[in-house]
Every structure is written in C-alpha cells, then in structure tokens.
C-alpha cells in the first residue's frame, strides 16, 4: 500500500515543482547566472532533486564553470544512475577538463544504454584519440559515420587518427568525405597527406582552398611553400614562406 503524503509534504512538492518550472523558464532564456541561482535555491529545499542537479550542471557548463558542472552532474547520476542525458553531459565536462580516461568511461556507459547514438560514438572516438588509442578511435568514428553519415567533423577526426596510424591513403579518403563542407584545418591536413603521397599539384590546390577560407593560416602557407618547393617553383615558395614569417 502506498504511503500517503501529509498535506505539508504535498505542499512542499508542489512548491519545488513551481520553482523548478520558473528556473527552467529563466534557463531557456539563456540567463545562466540567474538559472544557476534558482537551481541552487531548489537544492537547498530538496538536495536530491534530480532535475535541479542535472540542469544546474548544464547551467554551469554553459558558463564554463567545469568543476561545478562536474559536481552537479555527478550528484544527478547518484540520484538517477541511468540518465542518458546526465551521462552524456558528464562525458563532455570530463573531456573539457582534459580527463579523457574518465570521459571514456561515461561514453562507454552511455553506449551500453544507447548503442546507436552516433554522437556518443564520435565523442568516444575523440576521447580515445586524446589517449593515443587511434586504432580504437578509428573504429568509433566509423561507427558514428555508419549511423549518421555526412558529419564533416567526424571525417576530419577520422582522417587525423589515420594519419597518426601512418595510413595516409585512408586518411585522404576520410578528408575527401568532408569536402562539401570542409573547414580550413581539414583542407590543410588533406594537403599535408597529399604532400606526403607526392601528389604535389593536388596538395597545392588543397592549401590554396584553405587560404581562400583563411588567408593568414600559417600552416597552410608553410605547406603551400613546401609544395611549391617540390614543384621547383622556388620564387612562389619564398612568397608563401615570407607571408608565414610575417604573421
């Protein structure tokens, strides 16, 4: 038989629910400082309130208050250990703190609950790469791509890990998967791989595309200089090197 709540307990529960709705309304308006204060006030009344703990963690993360965010989301997980949203946030916070081994634990726990989350496979790959475990990172990135193709950032990081593994041809294929929406860094890395493969004209084109996006990108200018040198266009190479030195 369910335990009947006293009128006082019921009133307190309603009061907390009202305060929580008000706090979340403030939070939705991106008033993070006020939202944090409101969630803390709720926790003064109900220290184990999962929603207040979780959203306090989010408000702290959005202010880049990472230790406070970690404390709140960890307390939220004690209240609700299988919360996928809290596990995801904990992994992000730990990664932002540079605690990649612990972040990996959160990503693994989340994948046990949501094995088809492309974002979690990607985040797991990032943590593995930061730990120097590039073979496993490659597998995670490929899992992410198979679940949700077309994310340029996943292809970019896949290419980077393949470079670290000494597999330039595969890295090039990964970078080429991003070309429709390639960012400057991807174009530079692609140029570096092409340079290593002695495909000099293509390397030069990739560096030029990077510089069209960001004309003062030092690595693109240096890579362009290397490609031009290898093509025996030494005067043009010198111009690129000088531009890099001026930055």
XYZ file of C-alpha atoms in Angstrom:
247
model
C 0.000 0.000 0.000
C 1.343 3.424 -0.975
C 2.319 5.757 1.835
C 0.022 8.738 1.883
C 1.802 12.082 1.910
C 0.915 14.641 4.529
C -0.526 17.984 3.384
C 2.794 19.596 4.339
C 4.776 17.144 2.179
C 2.416 17.652 -0.753
C 2.690 21.431 -0.453
C 6.500 21.225 -0.393
C 6.485 19.032 -3.524
C 4.228 21.489 -5.353
C 6.434 24.383 -4.222
C 9.547 22.663 -5.603
C 7.777 21.888 -8.887
C 6.761 25.537 -9.246
C 10.279 26.791 -8.506
C 11.711 24.269 -10.959
C 9.412 25.441 -13.759
C 10.372 29.043 -13.052
C 14.093 28.178 -13.036
C 13.797 26.322 -16.331
C 11.934 29.256 -17.904
C 14.837 31.533 -16.937
C 17.316 28.946 -18.235
C 15.553 28.748 -21.612
C 16.118 32.496 -21.957
C 19.894 31.858 -21.624
C 20.033 33.727 -18.304
C 22.521 31.225 -16.961
C 23.601 33.053 -13.802
C 20.013 33.523 -12.645
C 19.163 29.925 -13.570
C 22.117 28.646 -11.548
C 20.984 30.661 -8.544
C 17.431 29.341 -8.886
C 18.536 25.700 -9.125
C 20.726 26.110 -6.040
C 17.760 27.536 -4.130
C 15.719 24.463 -5.065
C 18.524 22.196 -3.879
C 18.513 23.966 -0.530
C 14.963 22.650 -0.164
C 15.476 19.273 -1.868
C 19.184 18.297 -2.056
C 18.485 15.145 -4.109
C 16.204 16.711 -6.732
C 17.477 15.118 -9.942
C 16.160 17.756 -12.335
C 17.673 20.619 -10.337
C 21.033 18.828 -10.129
C 21.083 17.997 -13.843
C 20.100 21.457 -15.036
C 22.410 23.133 -12.532
C 25.198 21.115 -14.133
C 24.102 22.317 -17.564
C 23.927 25.962 -16.455
C 27.448 25.682 -15.010
C 28.739 24.040 -18.193
C 27.236 26.832 -20.273
C 29.190 29.318 -18.119
C 32.347 27.180 -18.477
C 32.327 26.521 -14.720
C 33.555 22.997 -15.275
C 34.342 21.766 -11.720
C 30.906 22.944 -10.533
C 29.270 21.327 -13.574
C 31.015 18.031 -12.849
C 29.979 18.099 -9.196
C 26.321 18.724 -10.075
C 26.026 16.168 -12.858
C 27.811 13.543 -10.731
C 25.280 14.130 -7.953
C 22.485 13.875 -10.529
C 23.810 10.473 -11.600
C 23.804 9.277 -7.998
C 20.102 10.126 -7.922
C 19.441 8.583 -11.349
C 22.388 6.402 -12.494
C 20.973 5.527 -15.912
C 20.108 9.042 -17.046
C 21.419 9.180 -20.617
C 21.352 12.990 -20.644
C 23.439 13.191 -17.474
C 25.907 10.549 -18.694
C 26.335 12.479 -21.936
C 26.922 15.737 -20.070
C 29.392 14.129 -17.676
C 31.429 12.837 -20.620
C 31.502 16.288 -22.219
C 32.503 18.016 -18.975
C 35.283 15.497 -18.289
C 36.614 15.898 -21.834
C 36.614 19.668 -21.427
C 38.593 19.172 -18.218
C 41.115 17.003 -20.088
C 40.150 13.919 -18.050
C 39.776 11.696 -21.091
C 40.008 8.287 -19.398
C 37.080 9.183 -17.151
C 35.204 10.712 -20.082
C 35.655 7.415 -21.912
C 34.009 5.590 -19.012
C 30.963 7.844 -19.334
C 30.789 7.365 -23.106
C 31.018 3.580 -22.678
C 28.273 3.602 -20.052
C 26.081 5.684 -22.343
C 26.668 3.378 -25.320
C 25.579 0.423 -23.182
C 22.215 2.200 -22.904
C 22.135 3.821 -26.361
C 24.307 1.735 -28.716
C 23.055 3.575 -31.807
C 23.986 7.092 -30.720
C 26.203 8.492 -33.483
C 27.190 11.460 -31.310
C 28.345 9.214 -28.463
C 30.419 7.029 -30.801
C 32.038 10.246 -32.064
C 32.700 11.582 -28.556
C 34.156 8.194 -27.605
C 36.471 8.409 -30.613
C 37.665 11.861 -29.552
C 38.484 10.606 -26.051
C 40.315 7.564 -27.430
C 42.337 9.735 -29.806
C 43.304 12.060 -26.950
C 44.529 8.956 -25.092
C 46.611 7.932 -28.123
C 44.399 4.915 -28.832
C 43.935 5.747 -32.508
C 43.022 2.280 -33.778
C 40.052 2.204 -31.395
C 39.259 5.832 -32.235
C 39.055 4.928 -35.926
C 36.550 2.180 -35.132
C 34.426 4.612 -33.097
C 34.457 7.267 -35.816
C 33.447 4.679 -38.408
C 30.583 3.539 -36.172
C 29.437 7.159 -35.919
C 29.582 7.580 -39.697
C 27.650 4.359 -40.325
C 24.877 5.585 -38.018
C 24.810 9.180 -39.246
C 26.762 9.875 -42.447
C 27.683 13.358 -43.528
C 29.119 14.990 -40.413
C 32.334 16.707 -41.642
C 33.860 16.839 -38.141
C 33.742 13.050 -37.803
C 35.513 12.576 -41.150
C 38.068 15.213 -40.148
C 38.932 13.434 -36.899
C 38.913 10.047 -38.606
C 41.480 11.387 -41.063
C 43.624 12.743 -38.236
C 43.707 9.373 -36.450
C 44.552 7.574 -39.685
C 47.459 9.977 -40.197
C 48.678 9.116 -36.687
C 48.495 5.428 -37.637
C 50.604 6.010 -40.761
C 47.756 5.262 -43.184
C 47.826 8.341 -45.453
C 45.756 6.944 -48.321
C 42.881 6.082 -45.985
C 43.291 9.458 -44.272
C 42.928 11.166 -47.642
C 39.713 9.268 -48.313
C 38.400 10.415 -44.923
C 39.303 14.043 -45.572
C 37.689 13.808 -49.001
C 34.477 12.804 -47.247
C 34.323 16.321 -45.770
C 34.988 18.350 -48.894
C 31.424 19.578 -49.401
C 31.664 21.374 -46.048
C 35.378 21.186 -45.360
C 36.830 23.557 -42.795
C 40.231 25.180 -43.100
C 42.006 22.714 -40.815
C 40.721 19.761 -42.819
C 41.965 21.267 -46.081
C 45.397 21.856 -44.536
C 45.599 18.294 -43.202
C 44.457 16.984 -46.578
C 47.211 18.999 -48.246
C 49.768 17.527 -45.840
C 48.693 13.981 -46.727
C 48.805 14.716 -50.447
C 52.269 16.213 -49.979
C 53.400 13.021 -48.241
C 51.957 10.991 -51.142
C 53.895 13.208 -53.613
C 50.667 14.364 -55.247
C 52.008 17.879 -55.364
C 49.530 19.685 -57.615
C 46.619 18.350 -55.563
C 48.388 19.317 -52.343
C 48.890 22.843 -53.639
C 45.208 23.058 -54.591
C 44.190 21.944 -51.090
C 46.407 24.573 -49.434
C 45.044 27.233 -51.787
C 41.488 26.285 -50.858
C 42.422 26.557 -47.182
C 43.892 30.005 -47.743
C 40.765 31.070 -49.619
C 38.897 30.344 -46.356
C 41.538 31.854 -44.051
C 44.186 33.840 -45.894
C 46.601 34.084 -42.930
C 46.604 30.430 -41.879
C 50.281 29.784 -41.041
C 50.266 26.014 -41.581
C 48.560 26.432 -44.949
C 51.175 28.991 -46.024
C 54.062 26.766 -44.907
C 52.555 23.676 -46.537
C 51.980 25.659 -49.720
C 55.621 26.704 -49.643
C 56.737 23.063 -49.286
C 54.544 22.003 -52.237
C 55.861 24.832 -54.399
C 59.454 23.951 -53.492
C 58.866 20.346 -54.516
C 57.400 21.618 -57.787
C 60.601 23.696 -58.213
C 58.617 26.931 -58.095
C 61.058 28.457 -55.652
C 60.144 32.133 -56.089
C 56.479 31.392 -55.356
C 57.515 29.210 -52.414
C 59.536 32.071 -50.958
C 56.489 34.347 -51.104
C 54.468 31.826 -49.085
C 57.232 31.337 -46.523
C 57.684 35.099 -46.119
C 53.964 35.614 -45.594
C 54.040 32.950 -42.866
C 57.020 34.617 -41.183
C 55.220 37.972 -41.151
C 52.313 36.573 -39.110
